[in-house]
Structure formats: C-alpha cells, structure tokens
Coordinates of N, CA and C in Angstrom, one line a residue:
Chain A
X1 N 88.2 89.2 58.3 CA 87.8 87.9 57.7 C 86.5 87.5 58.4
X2 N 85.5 86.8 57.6 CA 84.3 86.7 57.8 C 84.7 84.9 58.6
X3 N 84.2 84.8 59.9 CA 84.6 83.0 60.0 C 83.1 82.8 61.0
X4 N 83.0 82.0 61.0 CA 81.8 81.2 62.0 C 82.5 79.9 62.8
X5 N 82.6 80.4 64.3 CA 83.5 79.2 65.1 C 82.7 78.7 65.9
X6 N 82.4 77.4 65.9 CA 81.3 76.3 66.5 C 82.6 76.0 67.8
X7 N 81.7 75.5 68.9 CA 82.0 75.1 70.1 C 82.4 73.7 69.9
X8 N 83.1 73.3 70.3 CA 83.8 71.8 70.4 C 82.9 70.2 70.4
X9 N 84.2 69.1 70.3 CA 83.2 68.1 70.2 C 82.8 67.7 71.4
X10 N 81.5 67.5 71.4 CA 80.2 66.6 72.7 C 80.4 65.2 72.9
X11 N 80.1 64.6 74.0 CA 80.2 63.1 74.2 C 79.0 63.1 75.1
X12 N 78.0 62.5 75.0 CA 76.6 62.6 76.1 C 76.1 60.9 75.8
X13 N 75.1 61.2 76.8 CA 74.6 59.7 77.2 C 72.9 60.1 76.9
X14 N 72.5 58.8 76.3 CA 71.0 59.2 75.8 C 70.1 59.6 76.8
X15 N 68.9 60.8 76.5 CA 68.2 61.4 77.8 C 68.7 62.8 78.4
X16 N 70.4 63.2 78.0 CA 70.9 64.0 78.2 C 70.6 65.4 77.4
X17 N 70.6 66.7 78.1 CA 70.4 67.9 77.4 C 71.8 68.3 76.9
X18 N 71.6 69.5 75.6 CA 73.1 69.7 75.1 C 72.7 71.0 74.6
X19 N 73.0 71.9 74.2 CA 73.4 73.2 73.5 C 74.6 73.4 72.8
X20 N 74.3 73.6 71.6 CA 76.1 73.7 71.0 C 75.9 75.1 70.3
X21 N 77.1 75.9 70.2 CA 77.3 77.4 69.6 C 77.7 77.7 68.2
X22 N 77.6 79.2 67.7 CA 77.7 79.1 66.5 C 78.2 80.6 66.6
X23 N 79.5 81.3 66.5 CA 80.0 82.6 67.2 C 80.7 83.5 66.0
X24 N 79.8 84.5 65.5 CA 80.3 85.1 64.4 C 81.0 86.0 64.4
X25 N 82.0 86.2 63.7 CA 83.1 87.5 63.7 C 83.2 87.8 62.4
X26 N 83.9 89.0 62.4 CA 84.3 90.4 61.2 C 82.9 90.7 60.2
X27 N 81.6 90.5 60.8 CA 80.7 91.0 59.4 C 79.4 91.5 60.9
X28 N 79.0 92.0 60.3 CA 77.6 92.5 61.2 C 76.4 91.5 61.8
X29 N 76.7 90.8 63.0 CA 76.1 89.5 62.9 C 74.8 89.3 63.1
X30 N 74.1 90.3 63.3 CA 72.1 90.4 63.1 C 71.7 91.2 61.7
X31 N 72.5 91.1 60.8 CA 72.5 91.7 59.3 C 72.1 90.0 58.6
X32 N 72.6 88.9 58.7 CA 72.4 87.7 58.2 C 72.3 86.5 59.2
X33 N 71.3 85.8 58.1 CA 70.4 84.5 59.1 C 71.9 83.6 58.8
X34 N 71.2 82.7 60.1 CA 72.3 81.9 60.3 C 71.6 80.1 60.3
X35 N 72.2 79.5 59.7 CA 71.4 78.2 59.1 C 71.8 76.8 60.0
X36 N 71.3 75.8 60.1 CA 72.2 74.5 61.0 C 71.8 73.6 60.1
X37 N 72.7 73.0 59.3 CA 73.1 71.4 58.7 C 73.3 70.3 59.7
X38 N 72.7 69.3 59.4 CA 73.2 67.8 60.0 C 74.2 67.2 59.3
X39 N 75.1 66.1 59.3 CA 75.7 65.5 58.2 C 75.9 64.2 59.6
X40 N 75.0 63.1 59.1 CA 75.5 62.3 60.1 C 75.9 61.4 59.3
X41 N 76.6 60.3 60.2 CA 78.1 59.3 60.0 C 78.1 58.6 58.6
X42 N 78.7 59.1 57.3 CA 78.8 58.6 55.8 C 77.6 59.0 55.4
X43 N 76.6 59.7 55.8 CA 75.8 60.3 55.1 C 75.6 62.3 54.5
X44 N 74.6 62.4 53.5 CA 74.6 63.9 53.1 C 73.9 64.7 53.9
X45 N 74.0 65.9 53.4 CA 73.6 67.1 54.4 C 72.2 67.0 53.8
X46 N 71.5 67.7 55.5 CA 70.6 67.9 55.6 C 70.3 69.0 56.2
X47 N 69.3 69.6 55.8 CA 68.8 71.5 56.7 C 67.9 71.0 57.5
X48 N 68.5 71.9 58.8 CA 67.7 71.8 59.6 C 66.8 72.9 60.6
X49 N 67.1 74.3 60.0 CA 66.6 75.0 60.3 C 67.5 76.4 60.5
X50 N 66.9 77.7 60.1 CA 67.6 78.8 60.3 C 66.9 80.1 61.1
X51 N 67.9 81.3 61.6 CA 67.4 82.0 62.4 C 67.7 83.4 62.4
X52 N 67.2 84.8 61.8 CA 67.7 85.9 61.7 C 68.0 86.2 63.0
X53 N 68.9 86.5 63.2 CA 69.4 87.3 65.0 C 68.7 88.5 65.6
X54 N 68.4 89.4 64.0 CA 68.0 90.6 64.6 C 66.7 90.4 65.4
X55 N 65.9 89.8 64.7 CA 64.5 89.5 65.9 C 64.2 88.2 66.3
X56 N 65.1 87.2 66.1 CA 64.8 85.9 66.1 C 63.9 85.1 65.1
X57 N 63.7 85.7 64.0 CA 62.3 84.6 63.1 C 63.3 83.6 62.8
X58 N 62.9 82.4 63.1 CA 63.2 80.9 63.4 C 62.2 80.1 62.2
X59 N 62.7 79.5 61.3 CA 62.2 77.9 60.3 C 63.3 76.9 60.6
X60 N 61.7 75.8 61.0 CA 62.9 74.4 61.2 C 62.4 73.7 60.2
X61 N 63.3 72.6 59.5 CA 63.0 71.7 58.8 C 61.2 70.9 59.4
X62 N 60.3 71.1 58.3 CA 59.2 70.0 59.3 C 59.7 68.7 60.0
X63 N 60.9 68.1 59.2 CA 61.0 66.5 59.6 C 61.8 66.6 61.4
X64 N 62.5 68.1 61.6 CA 63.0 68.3 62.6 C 62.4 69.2 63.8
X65 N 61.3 69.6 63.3 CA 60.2 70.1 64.1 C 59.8 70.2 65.3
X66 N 59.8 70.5 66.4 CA 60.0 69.9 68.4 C 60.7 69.2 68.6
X67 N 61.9 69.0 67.5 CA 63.0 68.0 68.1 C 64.5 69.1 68.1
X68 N 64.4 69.4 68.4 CA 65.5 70.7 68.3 C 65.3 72.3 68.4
X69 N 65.9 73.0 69.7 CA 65.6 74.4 69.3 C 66.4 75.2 69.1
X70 N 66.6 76.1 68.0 CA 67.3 77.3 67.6 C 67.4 78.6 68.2
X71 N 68.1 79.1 68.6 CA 68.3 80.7 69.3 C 69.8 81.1 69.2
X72 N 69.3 82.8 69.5 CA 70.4 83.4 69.5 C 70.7 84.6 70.4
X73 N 71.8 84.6 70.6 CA 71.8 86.1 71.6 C 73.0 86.8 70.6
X74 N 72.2 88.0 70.0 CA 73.1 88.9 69.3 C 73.9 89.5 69.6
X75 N 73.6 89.7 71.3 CA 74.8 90.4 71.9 C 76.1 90.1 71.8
X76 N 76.0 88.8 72.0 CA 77.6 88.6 71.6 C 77.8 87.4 70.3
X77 N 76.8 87.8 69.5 CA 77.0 87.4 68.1 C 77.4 85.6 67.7
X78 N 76.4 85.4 68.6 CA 76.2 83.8 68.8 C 74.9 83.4 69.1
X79 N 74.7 82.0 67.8 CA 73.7 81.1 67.4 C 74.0 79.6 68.2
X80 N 72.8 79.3 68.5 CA 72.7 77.9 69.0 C 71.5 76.8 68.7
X81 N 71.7 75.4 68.8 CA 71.1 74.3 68.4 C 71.2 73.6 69.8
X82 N 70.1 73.1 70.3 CA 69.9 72.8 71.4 C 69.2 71.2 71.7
X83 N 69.5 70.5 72.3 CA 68.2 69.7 72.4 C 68.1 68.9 73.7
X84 N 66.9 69.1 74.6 CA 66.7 69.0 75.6 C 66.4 67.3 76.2
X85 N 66.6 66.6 74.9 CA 66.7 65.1 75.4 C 67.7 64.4 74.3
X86 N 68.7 63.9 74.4 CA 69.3 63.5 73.2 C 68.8 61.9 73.2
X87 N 69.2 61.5 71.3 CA 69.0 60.3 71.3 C 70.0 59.9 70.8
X88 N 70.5 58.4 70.5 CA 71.8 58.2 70.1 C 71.7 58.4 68.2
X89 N 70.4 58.3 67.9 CA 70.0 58.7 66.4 C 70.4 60.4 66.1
X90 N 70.6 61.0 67.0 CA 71.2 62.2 67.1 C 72.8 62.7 66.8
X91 N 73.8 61.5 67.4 CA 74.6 61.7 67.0 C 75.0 61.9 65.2
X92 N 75.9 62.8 65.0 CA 76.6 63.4 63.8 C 77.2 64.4 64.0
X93 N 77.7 65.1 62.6 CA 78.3 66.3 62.9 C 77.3 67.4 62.2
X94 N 77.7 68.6 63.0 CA 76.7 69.6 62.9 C 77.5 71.0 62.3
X95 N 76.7 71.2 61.8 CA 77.1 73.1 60.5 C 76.5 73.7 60.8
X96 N 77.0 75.1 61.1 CA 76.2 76.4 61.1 C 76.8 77.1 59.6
X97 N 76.3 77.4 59.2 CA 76.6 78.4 57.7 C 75.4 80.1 58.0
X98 N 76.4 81.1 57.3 CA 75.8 82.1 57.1 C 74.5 82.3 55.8
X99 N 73.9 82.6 55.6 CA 73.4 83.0 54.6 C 72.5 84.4 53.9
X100 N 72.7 85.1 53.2 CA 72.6 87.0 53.2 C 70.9 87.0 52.9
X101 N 70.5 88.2 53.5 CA 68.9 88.2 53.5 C 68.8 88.4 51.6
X102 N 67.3 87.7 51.3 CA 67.6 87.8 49.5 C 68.4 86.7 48.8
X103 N 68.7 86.1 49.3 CA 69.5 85.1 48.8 C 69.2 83.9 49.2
X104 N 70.1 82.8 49.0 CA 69.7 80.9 49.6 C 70.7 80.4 49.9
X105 N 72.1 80.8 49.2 CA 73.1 80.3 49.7 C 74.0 80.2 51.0
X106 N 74.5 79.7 51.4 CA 75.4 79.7 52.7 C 76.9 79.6 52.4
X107 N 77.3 80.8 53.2 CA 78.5 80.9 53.0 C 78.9 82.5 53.8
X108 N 79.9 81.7 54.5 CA 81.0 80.5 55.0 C 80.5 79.6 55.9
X109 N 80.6 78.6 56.5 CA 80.6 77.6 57.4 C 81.2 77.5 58.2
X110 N 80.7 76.8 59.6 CA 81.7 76.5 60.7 C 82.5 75.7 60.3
X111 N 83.5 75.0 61.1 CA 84.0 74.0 60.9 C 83.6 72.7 61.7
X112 N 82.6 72.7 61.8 CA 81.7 71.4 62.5 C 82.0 71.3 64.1
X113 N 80.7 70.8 64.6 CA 80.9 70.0 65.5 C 80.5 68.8 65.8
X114 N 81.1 67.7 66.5 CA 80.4 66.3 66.8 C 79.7 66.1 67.5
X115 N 78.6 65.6 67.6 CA 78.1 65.2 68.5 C 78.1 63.7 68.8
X116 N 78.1 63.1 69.7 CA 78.0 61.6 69.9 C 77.4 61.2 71.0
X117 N 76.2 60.7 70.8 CA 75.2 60.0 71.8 C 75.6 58.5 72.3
X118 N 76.2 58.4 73.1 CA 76.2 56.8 73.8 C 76.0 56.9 75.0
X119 N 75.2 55.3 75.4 CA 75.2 54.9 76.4 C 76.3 54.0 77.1
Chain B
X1 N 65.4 64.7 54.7 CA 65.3 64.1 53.6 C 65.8 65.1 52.5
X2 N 66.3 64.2 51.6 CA 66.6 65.2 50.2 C 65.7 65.1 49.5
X3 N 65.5 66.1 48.8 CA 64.5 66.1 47.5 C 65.1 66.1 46.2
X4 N 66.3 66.4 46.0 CA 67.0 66.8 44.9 C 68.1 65.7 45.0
X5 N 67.9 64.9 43.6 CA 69.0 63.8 43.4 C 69.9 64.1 42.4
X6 N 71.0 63.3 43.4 CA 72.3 63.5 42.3 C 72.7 62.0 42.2
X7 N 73.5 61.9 41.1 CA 74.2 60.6 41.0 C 74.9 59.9 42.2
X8 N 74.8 58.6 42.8 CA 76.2 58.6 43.7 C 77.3 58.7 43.9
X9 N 78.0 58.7 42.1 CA 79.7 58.9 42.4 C 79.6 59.0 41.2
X10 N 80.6 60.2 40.4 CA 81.4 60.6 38.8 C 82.6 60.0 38.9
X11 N 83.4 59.5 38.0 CA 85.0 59.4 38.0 C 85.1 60.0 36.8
X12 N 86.6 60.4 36.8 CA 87.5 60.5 35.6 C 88.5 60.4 35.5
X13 N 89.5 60.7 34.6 CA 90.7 60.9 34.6 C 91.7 62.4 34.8
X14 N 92.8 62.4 35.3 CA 93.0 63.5 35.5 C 92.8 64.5 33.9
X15 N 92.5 65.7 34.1 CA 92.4 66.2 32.5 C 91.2 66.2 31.9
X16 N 90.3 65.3 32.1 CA 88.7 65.4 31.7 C 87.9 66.0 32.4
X17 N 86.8 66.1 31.7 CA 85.8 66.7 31.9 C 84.6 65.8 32.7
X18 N 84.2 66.0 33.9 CA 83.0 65.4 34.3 C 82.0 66.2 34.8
X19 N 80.3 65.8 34.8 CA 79.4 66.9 35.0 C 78.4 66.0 36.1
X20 N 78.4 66.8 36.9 CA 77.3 66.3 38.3 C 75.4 66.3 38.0
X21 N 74.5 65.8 38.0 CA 73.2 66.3 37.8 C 72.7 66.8 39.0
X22 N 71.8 67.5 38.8 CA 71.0 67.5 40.4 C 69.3 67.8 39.6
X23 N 68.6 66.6 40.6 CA 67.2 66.6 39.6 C 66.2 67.2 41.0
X24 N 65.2 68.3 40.0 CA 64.5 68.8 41.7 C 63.0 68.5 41.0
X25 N 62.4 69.5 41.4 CA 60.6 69.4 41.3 C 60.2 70.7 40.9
X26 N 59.2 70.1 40.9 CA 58.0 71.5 40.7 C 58.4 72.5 42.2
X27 N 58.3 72.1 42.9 CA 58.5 73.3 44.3 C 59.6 73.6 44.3
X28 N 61.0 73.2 44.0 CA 62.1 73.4 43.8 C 62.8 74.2 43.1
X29 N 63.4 73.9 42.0 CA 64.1 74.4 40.7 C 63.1 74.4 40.1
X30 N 62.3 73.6 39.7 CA 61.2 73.7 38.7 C 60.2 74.9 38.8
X31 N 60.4 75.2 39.9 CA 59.5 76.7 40.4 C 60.4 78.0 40.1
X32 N 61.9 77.5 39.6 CA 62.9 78.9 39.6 C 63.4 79.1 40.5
X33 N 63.4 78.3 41.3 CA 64.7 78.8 42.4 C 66.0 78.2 42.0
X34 N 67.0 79.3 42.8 CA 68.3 79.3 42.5 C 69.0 78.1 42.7
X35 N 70.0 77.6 42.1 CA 70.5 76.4 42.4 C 72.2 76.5 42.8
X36 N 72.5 75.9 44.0 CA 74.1 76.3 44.4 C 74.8 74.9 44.8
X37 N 75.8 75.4 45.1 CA 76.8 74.0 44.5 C 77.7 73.9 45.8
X38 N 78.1 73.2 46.6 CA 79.1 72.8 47.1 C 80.0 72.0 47.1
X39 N 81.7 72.1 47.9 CA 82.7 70.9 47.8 C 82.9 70.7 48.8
X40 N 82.9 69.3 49.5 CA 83.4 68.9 50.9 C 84.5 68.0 50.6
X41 N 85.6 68.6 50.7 CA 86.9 67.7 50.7 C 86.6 66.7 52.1
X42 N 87.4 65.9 52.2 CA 87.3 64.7 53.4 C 87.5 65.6 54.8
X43 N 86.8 65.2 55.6 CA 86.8 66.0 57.1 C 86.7 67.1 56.9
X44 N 86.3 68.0 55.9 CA 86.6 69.2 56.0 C 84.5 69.9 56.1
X45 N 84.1 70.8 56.4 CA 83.5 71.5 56.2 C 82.7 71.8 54.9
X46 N 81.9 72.1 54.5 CA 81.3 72.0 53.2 C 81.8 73.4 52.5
X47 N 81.9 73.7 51.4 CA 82.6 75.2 50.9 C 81.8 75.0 49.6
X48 N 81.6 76.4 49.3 CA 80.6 77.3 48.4 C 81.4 77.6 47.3
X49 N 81.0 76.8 46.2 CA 81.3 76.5 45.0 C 80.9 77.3 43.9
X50 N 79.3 77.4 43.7 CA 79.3 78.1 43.0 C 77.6 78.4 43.6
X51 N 77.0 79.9 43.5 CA 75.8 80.1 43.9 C 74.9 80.9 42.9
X52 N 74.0 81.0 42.8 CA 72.6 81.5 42.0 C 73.0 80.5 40.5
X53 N 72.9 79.5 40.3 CA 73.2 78.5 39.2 C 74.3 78.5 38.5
X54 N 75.2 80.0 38.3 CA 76.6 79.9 37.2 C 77.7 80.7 38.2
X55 N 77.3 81.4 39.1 CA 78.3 82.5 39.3 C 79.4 81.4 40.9
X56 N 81.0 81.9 40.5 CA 81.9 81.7 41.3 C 82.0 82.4 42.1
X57 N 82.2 82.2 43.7 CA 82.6 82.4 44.1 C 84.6 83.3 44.2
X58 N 84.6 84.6 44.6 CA 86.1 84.9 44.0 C 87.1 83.3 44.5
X59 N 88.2 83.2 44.0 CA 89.0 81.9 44.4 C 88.4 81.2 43.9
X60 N 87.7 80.6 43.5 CA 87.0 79.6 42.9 C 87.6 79.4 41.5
X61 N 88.3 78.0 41.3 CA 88.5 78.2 39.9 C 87.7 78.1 38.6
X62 N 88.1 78.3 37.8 CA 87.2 78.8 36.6 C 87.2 76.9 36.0
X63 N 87.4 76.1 36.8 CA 87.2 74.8 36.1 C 86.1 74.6 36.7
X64 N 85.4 75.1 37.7 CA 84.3 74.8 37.4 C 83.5 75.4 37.4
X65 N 81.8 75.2 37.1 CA 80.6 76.0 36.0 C 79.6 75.2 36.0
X66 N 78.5 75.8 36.4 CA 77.0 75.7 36.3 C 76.4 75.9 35.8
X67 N 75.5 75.0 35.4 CA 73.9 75.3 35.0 C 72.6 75.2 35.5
X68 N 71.6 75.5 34.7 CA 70.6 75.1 35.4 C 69.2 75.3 33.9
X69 N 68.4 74.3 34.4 CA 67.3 74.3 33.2 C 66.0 73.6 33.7
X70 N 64.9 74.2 32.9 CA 63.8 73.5 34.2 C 64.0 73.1 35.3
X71 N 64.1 72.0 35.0 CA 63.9 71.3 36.7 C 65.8 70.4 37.0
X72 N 66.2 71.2 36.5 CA 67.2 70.5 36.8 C 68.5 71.3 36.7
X73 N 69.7 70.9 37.7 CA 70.9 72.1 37.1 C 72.2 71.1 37.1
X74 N 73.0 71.1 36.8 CA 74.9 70.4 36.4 C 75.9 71.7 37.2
X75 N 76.6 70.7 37.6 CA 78.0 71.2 37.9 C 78.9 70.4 37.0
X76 N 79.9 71.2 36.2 CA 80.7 70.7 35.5 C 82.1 70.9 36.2
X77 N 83.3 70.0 36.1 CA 84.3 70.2 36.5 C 85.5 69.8 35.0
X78 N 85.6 70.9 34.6 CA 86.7 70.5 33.3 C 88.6 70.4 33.5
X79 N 89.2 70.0 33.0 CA 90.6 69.6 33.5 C 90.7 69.2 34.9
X80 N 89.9 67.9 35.1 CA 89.6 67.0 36.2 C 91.3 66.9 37.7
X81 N 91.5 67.2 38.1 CA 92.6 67.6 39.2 C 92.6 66.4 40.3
X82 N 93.7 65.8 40.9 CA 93.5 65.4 41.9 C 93.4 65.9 43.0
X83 N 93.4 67.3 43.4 CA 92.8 67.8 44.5 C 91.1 68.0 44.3
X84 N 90.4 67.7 43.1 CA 89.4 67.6 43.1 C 88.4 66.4 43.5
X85 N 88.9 66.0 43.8 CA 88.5 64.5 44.8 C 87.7 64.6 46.2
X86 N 86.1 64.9 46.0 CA 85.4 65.0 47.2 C 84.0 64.4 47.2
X87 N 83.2 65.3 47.6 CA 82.0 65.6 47.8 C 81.4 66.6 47.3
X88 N 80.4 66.3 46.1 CA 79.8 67.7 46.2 C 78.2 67.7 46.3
X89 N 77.8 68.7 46.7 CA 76.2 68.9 46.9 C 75.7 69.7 46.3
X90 N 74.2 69.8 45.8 CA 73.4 70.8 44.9 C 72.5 71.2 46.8
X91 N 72.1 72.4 46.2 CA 71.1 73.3 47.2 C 70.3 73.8 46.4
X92 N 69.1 73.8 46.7 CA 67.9 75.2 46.6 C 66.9 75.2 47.6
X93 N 65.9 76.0 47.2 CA 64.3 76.8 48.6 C 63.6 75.6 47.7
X94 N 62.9 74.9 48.9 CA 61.8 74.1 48.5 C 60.3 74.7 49.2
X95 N 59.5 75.2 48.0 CA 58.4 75.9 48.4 C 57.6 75.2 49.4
X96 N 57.4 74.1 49.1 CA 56.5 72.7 50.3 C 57.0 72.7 51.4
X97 N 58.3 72.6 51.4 CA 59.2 72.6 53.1 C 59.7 73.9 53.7
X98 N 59.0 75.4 52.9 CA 59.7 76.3 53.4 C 60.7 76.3 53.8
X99 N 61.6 76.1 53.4 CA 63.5 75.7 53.3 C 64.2 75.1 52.4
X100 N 65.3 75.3 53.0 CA 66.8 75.0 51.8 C 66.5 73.2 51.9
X101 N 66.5 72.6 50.6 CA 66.8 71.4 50.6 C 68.8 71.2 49.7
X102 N 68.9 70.5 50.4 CA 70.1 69.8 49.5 C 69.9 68.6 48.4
X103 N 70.9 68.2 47.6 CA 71.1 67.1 47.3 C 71.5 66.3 47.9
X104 N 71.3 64.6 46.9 CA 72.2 63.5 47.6 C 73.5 63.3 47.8
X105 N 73.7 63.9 47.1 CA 75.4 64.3 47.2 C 76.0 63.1 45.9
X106 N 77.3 63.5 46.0 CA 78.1 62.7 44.8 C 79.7 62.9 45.0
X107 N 79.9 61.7 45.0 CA 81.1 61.4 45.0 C 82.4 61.3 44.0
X108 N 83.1 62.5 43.5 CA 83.7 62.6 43.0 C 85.2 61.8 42.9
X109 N 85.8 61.0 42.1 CA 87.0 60.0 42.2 C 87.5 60.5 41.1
X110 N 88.9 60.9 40.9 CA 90.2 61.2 39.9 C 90.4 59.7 39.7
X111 N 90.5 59.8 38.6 CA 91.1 57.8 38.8 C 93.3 58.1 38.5

C-alpha cells in the first residue's frame, strides 16, 4: 500500500526553528515529486511547493518564497518543510501529497500535521 | 492565494443532483491544463476525487463526474448521500505561478 506518514503535532514559540517530515512507503520514493499544502485554521488549501527526490529540483509557491525550505533525503524516503524562524501566522495544518512525473495531481496524502505558533 | 473560484457552499437534498464550478484563467484551465477534484471530509486529509477533468479514481463512486470547458470545469455529485457532506477543491498548473494552484473550496451540505 502506497501511504505518506507526516511526523506529529508541533507546539513552538514565535522565533523558533522547526522541520517537519514526510516518509514514503510501498512505491519507489525518488520515482515521484512530493508536494506541501497549507490549510490553515477554517481556511482552503494552498500549494506551497514541491520536490523530486531523485535530484532534488525544488518549486516554491512565489507567495512562499525564502519563507520555507524543502528537502529530502532519499535514503530513507523522506521529504521535509522547514522553517528557520516561525511566526504565529504560520501556524496550520500541513500536507504532503505524492504526485507522478507527467501529471498534476496528488495522490495520496499524509494525514496532516499541526503546527501551532504561540507565545 | 487561489486563483480558481468556486462557490462557498452547494446544498441539497438527499437524492439530488448538485454541481460544484471552479472558474480559472487564461494561465490556468484556460491554457488547457488539467483540472482535478478533491473531498475533505471533516478532520480528515484531502482525497483525490477525480483527476485529468473526468477520470475516477478506482473506489471512487460513479456519483460523481467531471468536466471541463474553456476556462472553466464542474464537479457533479448525482444521488446526493449524507456521507457526502464535506469539502471539495478544484486543482490545476498555473503557468504565471509555475505551480499547482487550488480552488476556494466549497462547502457541500445534505440538507
């Protein structure tokens, strides 16, 4: 079975650095790019950038552009979203979805994680 | 930001038929890119509905069905269910933003 398992929910204080994961199993995981959605609190999704594993080519949304960075280490078949200063405008929950080279769609998805910025 | 709008909320009755819009641009759909559909039940994850404008995903029930035309594509949901009660989103490649944009999303209600 194809699944994508995201690392758990975050609790951080504004200024703080965070990394969160994105760990693929049962499909060949540097064969397809792997994507990150926002969805923050009662609002819709937003793309925010995706990253082939085999060599790393990385697109971020312009609006999310040096505010977040994307990597991966194929070795052990895990993607990450990073951000080295959080703000409490940051908090929401976050998606990793697969999606096949040639294509646009994404599918399957993690099952989120939170993030929550307070001071 | 989204570029691609959809209604804020459809209702119907269990049994009917309701259809979602999703309106894009010239760099969008309007240019021919593919249009895909998702359902976010509550707390749950977003799930892939329907992708390249008509085609289902396997499991996916045959209630619902896509289109797409110029600048614009529908998700239809026919014999309206109350497990159909969510969230759904339109997707496509927006040539200006080099990336996937979504829709506004829409809020599906069974009455």
């Amino acid at each position: 079975e194809v699944q994508l398992v995201q690392s758990g929910a975050e609790v951080k204080k504004p200024g703080e650095s965070l990394k969160i994961s994105c760990k693929g199993s049962g499909y060949r995981f540097s064969d397809y790019w792997i994507g990150w959605v926002r969805q923050m609190p009662g609002k819709g999704l937003e793309w925010m950038g995706i990253i082939y594993p085999d060599d790393s080519e990385t697109t971020y949304s312009p609006s999310l552009q040096g505010q977040v960075t994307i990597s991966v280490d194929k070795s052990i078949s895990t993607a990450y979203l990073q951000w080295s200063s959080l703000k409490a405008s940051d908090s929401a929950m976050y998606y990793c979805a697969r999606r096949q080279s040639g294509t646009s769609w994404f599918d399957p998805w993690g099952q989120g994680t939170l993030v929550t910025v307070s001071s | 930001q989204s570029v691609l709008t959809q209604p804020p909320s459809v209702s119907g009755a269990p049994g009917q038929r309701v259809t979602i819009s999703c309106t894009g641009s010239r760099s969008n759909i309007g240019a021919g890119y593919d249009v895909h559909w998702y359902q976010q039940l509550p707390g749950t994850a977003p799930k892939l509905l329907i992708h390249d404008n008509i085609n289902r995903p396997s499991g996916v029930p045959d209630r619902f069905s896509g289109s797409k035309s110029a600048a614009s594509a529908s998700l239809a949901i026919t014999g309206l269910q109350a497990e159909d009660e969510a969230d759904y989103y339109c997707q496509s490649y927006d040539s200006s933003l080099s990336g996937s944009v979504f829709g506004t999303g829409t809020k599906v209600t069974v009455l």
